[in-house]
Amino acid sequence: MTAPGLFITLEGGDGSGKTTQASLLRDWLESEERIVVRTREPGGTEVGVLIRDIVLHHRGEVSPRAEALLYAADRAHHIATVVRPALERGEVVIQDRYLDSSVAYQGAGRVLGRDEIRDLSLWATEGLLPDLTVLLDLDPATARARLDAADKPFDRLEAERDEFHARVRAEYLVLAAAEPERFLVLDASLPADEIAEAVRARVTALLAL
Ligand code: TYD
């Protein structure tokens, strides 16, 4: 079902270094003459930017199921209008966060149930799964210290307690163990260039297939 391109997602807690790794991977792939689309969820489209504002910055309550549906709506539109077309053109899509974020944050963090949340995302995307998911694994205390050092105001999810982030982390590791052929799990406390090298090795193998 996957189109000729390559769909790579980056996952991990807030402060795990996904943005840095996405940039390093894009720079390397472009130096190898690949066409790369770098994108993210939530907020990879105009509609998504509006949804992102609600899920991350709305000041009042957003009920857990409404939150899950907002992420799913963002994803449905993003995959249909940005990601699938790029994959069909044979391009490499590097995406910050995808359905595993929903399973970890809404499924485990908000305790909505992993199977329902996964099914919701698969319905939203007509079953699109990444070719590779890089999980940047970091303990919540180190992640929190990084976010504090960055000195930016916390969004709704970042402001959750460490116990929430511990559940998110544990769920990510369960997901990775269940699909070892899709996931590459890396220790996010390692230097960025070491992590980038491990990602490049895995992507090189995929591109050679
Ligand atoms: P992110 O874009 O990584 O935040 P930042 O711009 O601050 O680096 O992600 C925004 C938040 O949304 C993050 O805390 C995780 C959360 N999230 C979910 O809860 N479910 C989802 O399906 C997605 C994609 C993100």
PDB file of C-alpha atoms and ligand atoms in Angstrom:
ATOM      1  CA  MET A   1       0.000   0.000   0.000  1.00  0.00           C
ATOM      2  CA  THR A   2       2.877   2.333   0.716  1.00  0.00           C
ATOM      3  CA  ALA A   3       3.609   4.565  -2.259  1.00  0.00           C
ATOM      4  CA  PRO A   4       7.103   4.755  -3.872  1.00  0.00           C
ATOM      5  CA  GLY A   5       8.422   7.357  -1.423  1.00  0.00           C
ATOM      6  CA  LEU A   6       9.711   6.804   2.087  1.00  0.00           C
ATOM      7  CA  PHE A   7       7.710   7.812   5.152  1.00  0.00           C
ATOM      8  CA  ILE A   8       9.842   8.446   8.248  1.00  0.00           C
ATOM      9  CA  THR A   9       8.376   9.639  11.540  1.00  0.00           C
ATOM     10  CA  LEU A  10      10.121  10.882  14.671  1.00  0.00           C
ATOM     11  CA  GLU A  11       8.583  10.189  18.042  1.00  0.00           C
ATOM     12  CA  GLY A  12       9.459  10.811  21.658  1.00  0.00           C
ATOM     13  CA  GLY A  13       8.544  12.958  24.601  1.00  0.00           C
ATOM     14  CA  ASP A  14       8.685  16.735  24.601  1.00  0.00           C
ATOM     15  CA  GLY A  15      12.346  17.782  24.810  1.00  0.00           C
ATOM     16  CA  SER A  16      13.713  14.552  23.308  1.00  0.00           C
ATOM     17  CA  GLY A  17      15.384  16.274  20.334  1.00  0.00           C
ATOM     18  CA  LYS A  18      13.080  15.304  17.451  1.00  0.00           C
ATOM     19  CA  THR A  19      13.361  18.671  15.726  1.00  0.00           C
ATOM     20  CA  THR A  20      17.162  18.585  15.737  1.00  0.00           C
ATOM     21  CA  GLN A  21      17.223  15.053  14.327  1.00  0.00           C
ATOM     22  CA  ALA A  22      14.628  15.876  11.674  1.00  0.00           C
ATOM     23  CA  SER A  23      16.807  18.767  10.453  1.00  0.00           C
ATOM     24  CA  LEU A  24      19.995  16.683  10.433  1.00  0.00           C
ATOM     25  CA  LEU A  25      18.266  13.887   8.523  1.00  0.00           C
ATOM     26  CA  ARG A  26      16.791  16.294   5.980  1.00  0.00           C
ATOM     27  CA  ASP A  27      20.180  17.970   5.380  1.00  0.00           C
ATOM     28  CA  TRP A  28      21.854  14.623   4.819  1.00  0.00           C
ATOM     29  CA  LEU A  29      19.133  13.295   2.481  1.00  0.00           C
ATOM     30  CA  GLU A  30      19.192  16.506   0.454  1.00  0.00           C
ATOM     31  CA  SER A  31      22.971  16.199   0.138  1.00  0.00           C
ATOM     32  CA  GLU A  32      22.239  12.732  -1.321  1.00  0.00           C
ATOM     33  CA  GLU A  33      19.976  14.402  -3.939  1.00  0.00           C
ATOM     34  CA  ARG A  34      16.711  13.194  -2.422  1.00  0.00           C
ATOM     35  CA  ILE A  35      13.597  15.355  -2.447  1.00  0.00           C
ATOM     36  CA  VAL A  36      12.500  15.762   1.147  1.00  0.00           C
ATOM     37  CA  VAL A  37       9.267  17.037   2.648  1.00  0.00           C
ATOM     38  CA  ARG A  38       9.760  18.008   6.265  1.00  0.00           C
ATOM     39  CA  THR A  39       6.490  18.282   8.155  1.00  0.00           C
ATOM     40  CA  ARG A  40       4.840  17.798  11.521  1.00  0.00           C
ATOM     41  CA  GLU A  41       1.688  17.053  13.465  1.00  0.00           C
ATOM     42  CA  PRO A  42      -0.197  18.821  14.782  1.00  0.00           C
ATOM     43  CA  GLY A  43      -0.033  21.786  12.411  1.00  0.00           C
ATOM     44  CA  GLY A  44       1.328  20.543   9.067  1.00  0.00           C
ATOM     45  CA  THR A  45      -1.433  22.309   7.075  1.00  0.00           C
ATOM     46  CA  GLU A  46      -3.402  25.575   7.303  1.00  0.00           C
ATOM     47  CA  VAL A  47      -6.324  23.731   8.899  1.00  0.00           C
ATOM     48  CA  GLY A  48      -3.833  21.971  11.139  1.00  0.00           C
ATOM     49  CA  VAL A  49      -2.388  25.269  12.392  1.00  0.00           C
ATOM     50  CA  LEU A  50      -5.876  26.197  13.620  1.00  0.00           C
ATOM     51  CA  ILE A  51      -6.313  22.806  15.301  1.00  0.00           C
ATOM     52  CA  ARG A  52      -2.821  23.045  16.821  1.00  0.00           C
ATOM     53  CA  ASP A  53      -3.794  26.305  18.447  1.00  0.00           C
ATOM     54  CA  ILE A  54      -6.783  24.661  20.137  1.00  0.00           C
ATOM     55  CA  VAL A  55      -5.034  21.521  21.347  1.00  0.00           C
ATOM     56  CA  LEU A  56      -1.918  23.284  22.597  1.00  0.00           C
ATOM     57  CA  HIS A  57      -3.080  26.711  23.717  1.00  0.00           C
ATOM     58  CA  HIS A  58      -6.778  26.665  24.543  1.00  0.00           C
ATOM     59  CA  ARG A  59      -7.072  27.979  28.099  1.00  0.00           C
ATOM     60  CA  GLY A  60     -10.213  26.148  29.179  1.00  0.00           C
ATOM     61  CA  GLU A  61     -10.874  22.430  29.371  1.00  0.00           C
ATOM     62  CA  VAL A  62     -10.616  20.192  26.289  1.00  0.00           C
ATOM     63  CA  SER A  63     -12.182  16.835  27.115  1.00  0.00           C
ATOM     64  CA  PRO A  64      -9.921  13.816  26.437  1.00  0.00           C
ATOM     65  CA  ARG A  65     -12.084  12.446  23.599  1.00  0.00           C
ATOM     66  CA  ALA A  66     -12.365  15.865  21.981  1.00  0.00           C
ATOM     67  CA  GLU A  67      -8.578  16.189  22.197  1.00  0.00           C
ATOM     68  CA  ALA A  68      -8.133  12.778  20.540  1.00  0.00           C
ATOM     69  CA  LEU A  69     -10.540  13.710  17.736  1.00  0.00           C
ATOM     70  CA  LEU A  70      -8.810  17.040  17.135  1.00  0.00           C
ATOM     71  CA  TYR A  71      -5.444  15.311  16.663  1.00  0.00           C
ATOM     72  CA  ALA A  72      -7.143  12.767  14.404  1.00  0.00           C
ATOM     73  CA  ALA A  73      -8.777  15.526  12.331  1.00  0.00           C
ATOM     74  CA  ASP A  74      -5.442  17.293  11.935  1.00  0.00           C
ATOM     75  CA  ARG A  75      -3.891  13.984  10.862  1.00  0.00           C
ATOM     76  CA  ALA A  76      -6.617  13.070   8.367  1.00  0.00           C
ATOM     77  CA  HIS A  77      -6.261  16.367   6.521  1.00  0.00           C
ATOM     78  CA  HIS A  78      -2.475  16.380   6.689  1.00  0.00           C
ATOM     79  CA  ILE A  79      -2.041  12.869   5.352  1.00  0.00           C
ATOM     80  CA  ALA A  80      -4.567  13.367   2.552  1.00  0.00           C
ATOM     81  CA  THR A  81      -3.263  16.728   1.354  1.00  0.00           C
ATOM     82  CA  VAL A  82       0.478  16.728   2.126  1.00  0.00           C
ATOM     83  CA  VAL A  83       1.941  13.321   2.966  1.00  0.00           C
ATOM     84  CA  ARG A  84       0.259  10.925   0.533  1.00  0.00           C
ATOM     85  CA  PRO A  85       0.796  13.224  -2.462  1.00  0.00           C
ATOM     86  CA  ALA A  86       4.511  13.543  -1.570  1.00  0.00           C
ATOM     87  CA  LEU A  87       4.897   9.770  -1.160  1.00  0.00           C
ATOM     88  CA  GLU A  88       3.141   9.229  -4.479  1.00  0.00           C
ATOM     89  CA  ARG A  89       5.684  11.572  -6.107  1.00  0.00           C
ATOM     90  CA  GLY A  90       8.409   9.307  -4.680  1.00  0.00           C
ATOM     91  CA  GLU A  91       9.671  11.812  -2.119  1.00  0.00           C
ATOM     92  CA  VAL A  92      10.972  11.237   1.395  1.00  0.00           C
ATOM     93  CA  VAL A  93       8.644  12.563   4.100  1.00  0.00           C
ATOM     94  CA  ILE A  94      10.271  13.355   7.453  1.00  0.00           C
ATOM     95  CA  GLN A  95       7.554  13.978   9.974  1.00  0.00           C
ATOM     96  CA  ASP A  96       7.696  15.161  13.547  1.00  0.00           C
ATOM     97  CA  ARG A  97       5.088  13.002  15.384  1.00  0.00           C
ATOM     98  CA  TYR A  98       2.373  10.733  13.964  1.00  0.00           C
ATOM     99  CA  LEU A  99      -0.100   8.140  15.193  1.00  0.00           C
ATOM    100  CA  ASP A 100       2.231   6.778  17.862  1.00  0.00           C
ATOM    101  CA  SER A 101       2.011  10.211  19.547  1.00  0.00           C
ATOM    102  CA  SER A 102      -1.750   9.791  19.777  1.00  0.00           C
ATOM    103  CA  VAL A 103      -1.482   6.262  21.156  1.00  0.00           C
ATOM    104  CA  ALA A 104       1.103   7.379  23.736  1.00  0.00           C
ATOM    105  CA  TYR A 105      -0.400  10.762  24.747  1.00  0.00           C
ATOM    106  CA  GLN A 106      -4.144  10.196  24.346  1.00  0.00           C
ATOM    107  CA  GLY A 107      -4.201   6.401  24.687  1.00  0.00           C
ATOM    108  CA  ALA A 108      -1.848   6.020  27.659  1.00  0.00           C
ATOM    109  CA  GLY A 109      -1.452   9.594  28.946  1.00  0.00           C
ATOM    110  CA  ARG A 110      -5.184  10.334  28.931  1.00  0.00           C
ATOM    111  CA  VAL A 111      -6.048   6.667  29.477  1.00  0.00           C
ATOM    112  CA  LEU A 112      -8.438   6.419  26.521  1.00  0.00           C
ATOM    113  CA  GLY A 113      -7.222   2.985  25.436  1.00  0.00           C
ATOM    114  CA  ARG A 114      -4.510   2.270  22.925  1.00  0.00           C
ATOM    115  CA  ASP A 115      -6.512   0.131  20.495  1.00  0.00           C
ATOM    116  CA  GLU A 116      -9.323   2.651  20.056  1.00  0.00           C
ATOM    117  CA  ILE A 117      -6.896   5.493  19.507  1.00  0.00           C
ATOM    118  CA  ARG A 118      -4.824   3.523  17.035  1.00  0.00           C
ATOM    119  CA  ASP A 119      -7.962   2.486  15.137  1.00  0.00           C
ATOM    120  CA  LEU A 120      -9.133   6.105  15.062  1.00  0.00           C
ATOM    121  CA  SER A 121      -5.829   7.220  13.515  1.00  0.00           C
ATOM    122  CA  LEU A 122      -5.840   4.369  11.020  1.00  0.00           C
ATOM    123  CA  TRP A 123      -9.381   5.303   9.987  1.00  0.00           C
ATOM    124  CA  ALA A 124      -8.312   8.948   9.645  1.00  0.00           C
ATOM    125  CA  THR A 125      -5.359   8.064   7.411  1.00  0.00           C
ATOM    126  CA  GLU A 126      -6.835   5.115   5.504  1.00  0.00           C
ATOM    127  CA  GLY A 127      -4.293   2.866   7.151  1.00  0.00           C
ATOM    128  CA  LEU A 128      -1.034   4.637   6.396  1.00  0.00           C
ATOM    129  CA  LEU A 129       1.864   3.406   8.545  1.00  0.00           C
ATOM    130  CA  PRO A 130       5.422   4.798   8.425  1.00  0.00           C
ATOM    131  CA  ASP A 131       8.263   2.831   6.820  1.00  0.00           C
ATOM    132  CA  LEU A 132      10.439   3.855   9.761  1.00  0.00           C
ATOM    133  CA  THR A 133       9.693   5.388  13.148  1.00  0.00           C
ATOM    134  CA  VAL A 134      12.618   6.760  15.127  1.00  0.00           C
ATOM    135  CA  LEU A 135      11.833   6.795  18.839  1.00  0.00           C
ATOM    136  CA  LEU A 136      14.030   9.165  20.828  1.00  0.00           C
ATOM    137  CA  ASP A 137      13.779   7.721  24.303  1.00  0.00           C
ATOM    138  CA  LEU A 138      14.462   9.977  27.264  1.00  0.00           C
ATOM    139  CA  ASP A 139      13.541   9.862  30.927  1.00  0.00           C
ATOM    140  CA  PRO A 140      10.991  12.560  31.831  1.00  0.00           C
ATOM    141  CA  ALA A 141      13.263  14.259  34.398  1.00  0.00           C
ATOM    142  CA  THR A 142      15.999  14.906  31.806  1.00  0.00           C
ATOM    143  CA  ALA A 143      13.366  16.025  29.285  1.00  0.00           C
ATOM    144  CA  ARG A 144      11.895  18.438  31.835  1.00  0.00           C
ATOM    145  CA  ALA A 145      15.345  19.885  32.570  1.00  0.00           C
ATOM    146  CA  ARG A 146      15.888  20.474  28.831  1.00  0.00           C
ATOM    147  CA  LEU A 147      12.520  22.207  28.488  1.00  0.00           C
ATOM    148  CA  ASP A 148      13.270  24.366  31.540  1.00  0.00           C
ATOM    149  CA  ALA A 149      16.631  25.349  30.053  1.00  0.00           C
ATOM    150  CA  ALA A 150      14.942  26.315  26.759  1.00  0.00           C
ATOM    151  CA  ASP A 151      12.975  28.886  28.772  1.00  0.00           C
ATOM    152  CA  LYS A 152       9.825  28.797  26.578  1.00  0.00           C
ATOM    153  CA  PRO A 153       6.319  28.803  28.085  1.00  0.00           C
ATOM    154  CA  PHE A 154       4.927  25.250  28.409  1.00  0.00           C
ATOM    155  CA  ASP A 155       1.982  24.227  26.202  1.00  0.00           C
ATOM    156  CA  ARG A 156      -0.997  22.230  27.552  1.00  0.00           C
ATOM    157  CA  LEU A 157       0.694  18.858  27.127  1.00  0.00           C
ATOM    158  CA  GLU A 158       4.137  19.914  28.296  1.00  0.00           C
ATOM    159  CA  ALA A 159       2.554  21.316  31.455  1.00  0.00           C
ATOM    160  CA  GLU A 160       1.287  17.845  32.440  1.00  0.00           C
ATOM    161  CA  ARG A 161       2.817  16.178  35.497  1.00  0.00           C
ATOM    162  CA  ASP A 162       5.909  13.969  35.280  1.00  0.00           C
ATOM    163  CA  GLU A 163       3.684  10.967  35.990  1.00  0.00           C
ATOM    164  CA  PHE A 164       1.786  11.661  32.723  1.00  0.00           C
ATOM    165  CA  HIS A 165       5.069  11.847  30.816  1.00  0.00           C
ATOM    166  CA  ALA A 166       6.264   8.626  32.447  1.00  0.00           C
ATOM    167  CA  ARG A 167       3.132   6.868  31.120  1.00  0.00           C
ATOM    168  CA  VAL A 168       3.748   8.344  27.667  1.00  0.00           C
ATOM    169  CA  ARG A 169       7.337   7.098  27.691  1.00  0.00           C
ATOM    170  CA  ALA A 170       6.365   3.605  28.845  1.00  0.00           C
ATOM    171  CA  GLU A 171       3.710   3.376  26.120  1.00  0.00           C
ATOM    172  CA  TYR A 172       6.182   4.395  23.417  1.00  0.00           C
ATOM    173  CA  LEU A 173       8.482   1.575  24.524  1.00  0.00           C
ATOM    174  CA  VAL A 174       5.602  -0.918  24.415  1.00  0.00           C
ATOM    175  CA  LEU A 175       4.730   0.228  20.883  1.00  0.00           C
ATOM    176  CA  ALA A 176       8.343  -0.100  19.756  1.00  0.00           C
ATOM    177  CA  ALA A 177       8.648  -3.597  21.211  1.00  0.00           C
ATOM    178  CA  ALA A 178       5.466  -4.660  19.398  1.00  0.00           C
ATOM    179  CA  GLU A 179       6.745  -3.508  15.977  1.00  0.00           C
ATOM    180  CA  PRO A 180      10.547  -3.859  16.036  1.00  0.00           C
ATOM    181  CA  GLU A 181      10.785  -3.826  12.229  1.00  0.00           C
ATOM    182  CA  ARG A 182       9.192  -0.360  12.041  1.00  0.00           C
ATOM    183  CA  PHE A 183      10.848   1.231  15.097  1.00  0.00           C
ATOM    184  CA  LEU A 184      14.412   2.327  15.716  1.00  0.00           C
ATOM    185  CA  VAL A 185      14.766   3.132  19.421  1.00  0.00           C
ATOM    186  CA  LEU A 186      17.644   5.424  20.335  1.00  0.00           C
ATOM    187  CA  ASP A 187      18.864   6.831  23.635  1.00  0.00           C
ATOM    188  CA  ALA A 188      18.072  10.537  23.345  1.00  0.00           C
ATOM    189  CA  SER A 189      20.642  11.467  26.005  1.00  0.00           C
ATOM    190  CA  LEU A 190      23.456  10.598  23.544  1.00  0.00           C
ATOM    191  CA  PRO A 191      25.140  13.391  21.555  1.00  0.00           C
ATOM    192  CA  ALA A 192      23.030  14.542  18.588  1.00  0.00           C
ATOM    193  CA  ASP A 193      25.639  13.508  15.988  1.00  0.00           C
ATOM    194  CA  GLU A 194      25.764   9.939  17.333  1.00  0.00           C
ATOM    195  CA  ILE A 195      21.988   9.688  17.139  1.00  0.00           C
ATOM    196  CA  ALA A 196      22.026  11.144  13.608  1.00  0.00           C
ATOM    197  CA  GLU A 197      24.579   8.548  12.514  1.00  0.00           C
ATOM    198  CA  ALA A 198      22.416   5.691  13.769  1.00  0.00           C
ATOM    199  CA  VAL A 199      19.395   7.140  11.941  1.00  0.00           C
ATOM    200  CA  ARG A 200      21.387   7.521   8.709  1.00  0.00           C
ATOM    201  CA  ALA A 201      22.524   3.897   8.896  1.00  0.00           C
ATOM    202  CA  ARG A 202      18.926   2.683   9.130  1.00  0.00           C
ATOM    203  CA  VAL A 203      17.681   5.009   6.387  1.00  0.00           C
ATOM    204  CA  THR A 204      20.530   3.958   4.103  1.00  0.00           C
ATOM    205  CA  ALA A 205      19.452   0.351   4.504  1.00  0.00           C
ATOM    206  CA  LEU A 206      15.836   1.261   3.698  1.00  0.00           C
ATOM    207  CA  LEU A 207      16.744   3.266   0.612  1.00  0.00           C
ATOM    208  CA  ALA A 208      18.784   0.350  -0.717  1.00  0.00           C
ATOM    209  CA  LEU A 209      15.772  -1.969  -0.619  1.00  0.00           C
TER     210      LEU A 209
HETATM  211  P1  TYD B   1       5.224  19.260  19.343  1.00  0.00           P
HETATM  212  O1  TYD B   1       4.904  19.837  18.023  1.00  0.00           O
HETATM  213  O2  TYD B   1       6.274  18.233  19.431  1.00  0.00           O
HETATM  214  O3  TYD B   1       5.498  20.436  20.376  1.00  0.00           O
HETATM  215  P2  TYD B   1       6.628  21.559  20.299  1.00  0.00           P
HETATM  216  O4  TYD B   1       6.319  22.442  19.120  1.00  0.00           O
HETATM  217  O5  TYD B   1       6.438  22.250  21.625  1.00  0.00           O
HETATM  218  O6  TYD B   1       7.923  20.832  20.156  1.00  0.00           O
HETATM  219  O7  TYD B   1       3.919  18.555  19.923  1.00  0.00           O
HETATM  220  C1  TYD B   1       2.895  19.211  20.462  1.00  0.00           C
HETATM  221  C2  TYD B   1       2.259  18.411  21.588  1.00  0.00           C
HETATM  222  O8  TYD B   1       1.153  17.653  21.090  1.00  0.00           O
HETATM  223  C3  TYD B   1       3.168  17.436  22.296  1.00  0.00           C
HETATM  224  O9  TYD B   1       3.130  17.705  23.699  1.00  0.00           O
HETATM  225  C4  TYD B   1       2.558  16.085  22.051  1.00  0.00           C
HETATM  226  C5  TYD B   1       1.147  16.381  21.688  1.00  0.00           C
HETATM  227  N1  TYD B   1       0.514  15.414  20.773  1.00  0.00           N
HETATM  228  C6  TYD B   1      -0.481  14.575  21.252  1.00  0.00           C
HETATM  229  O10 TYD B   1      -0.824  14.609  22.438  1.00  0.00           O
HETATM  230  N2  TYD B   1      -1.097  13.716  20.375  1.00  0.00           N
HETATM  231  C7  TYD B   1      -0.772  13.660  19.060  1.00  0.00           C
HETATM  232  O11 TYD B   1      -1.364  12.873  18.284  1.00  0.00           O
HETATM  233  C8  TYD B   1       0.258  14.547  18.576  1.00  0.00           C
HETATM  234  C9  TYD B   1       0.647  14.521  17.133  1.00  0.00           C
HETATM  235  C10 TYD B   1       0.882  15.405  19.474  1.00  0.00           C
END
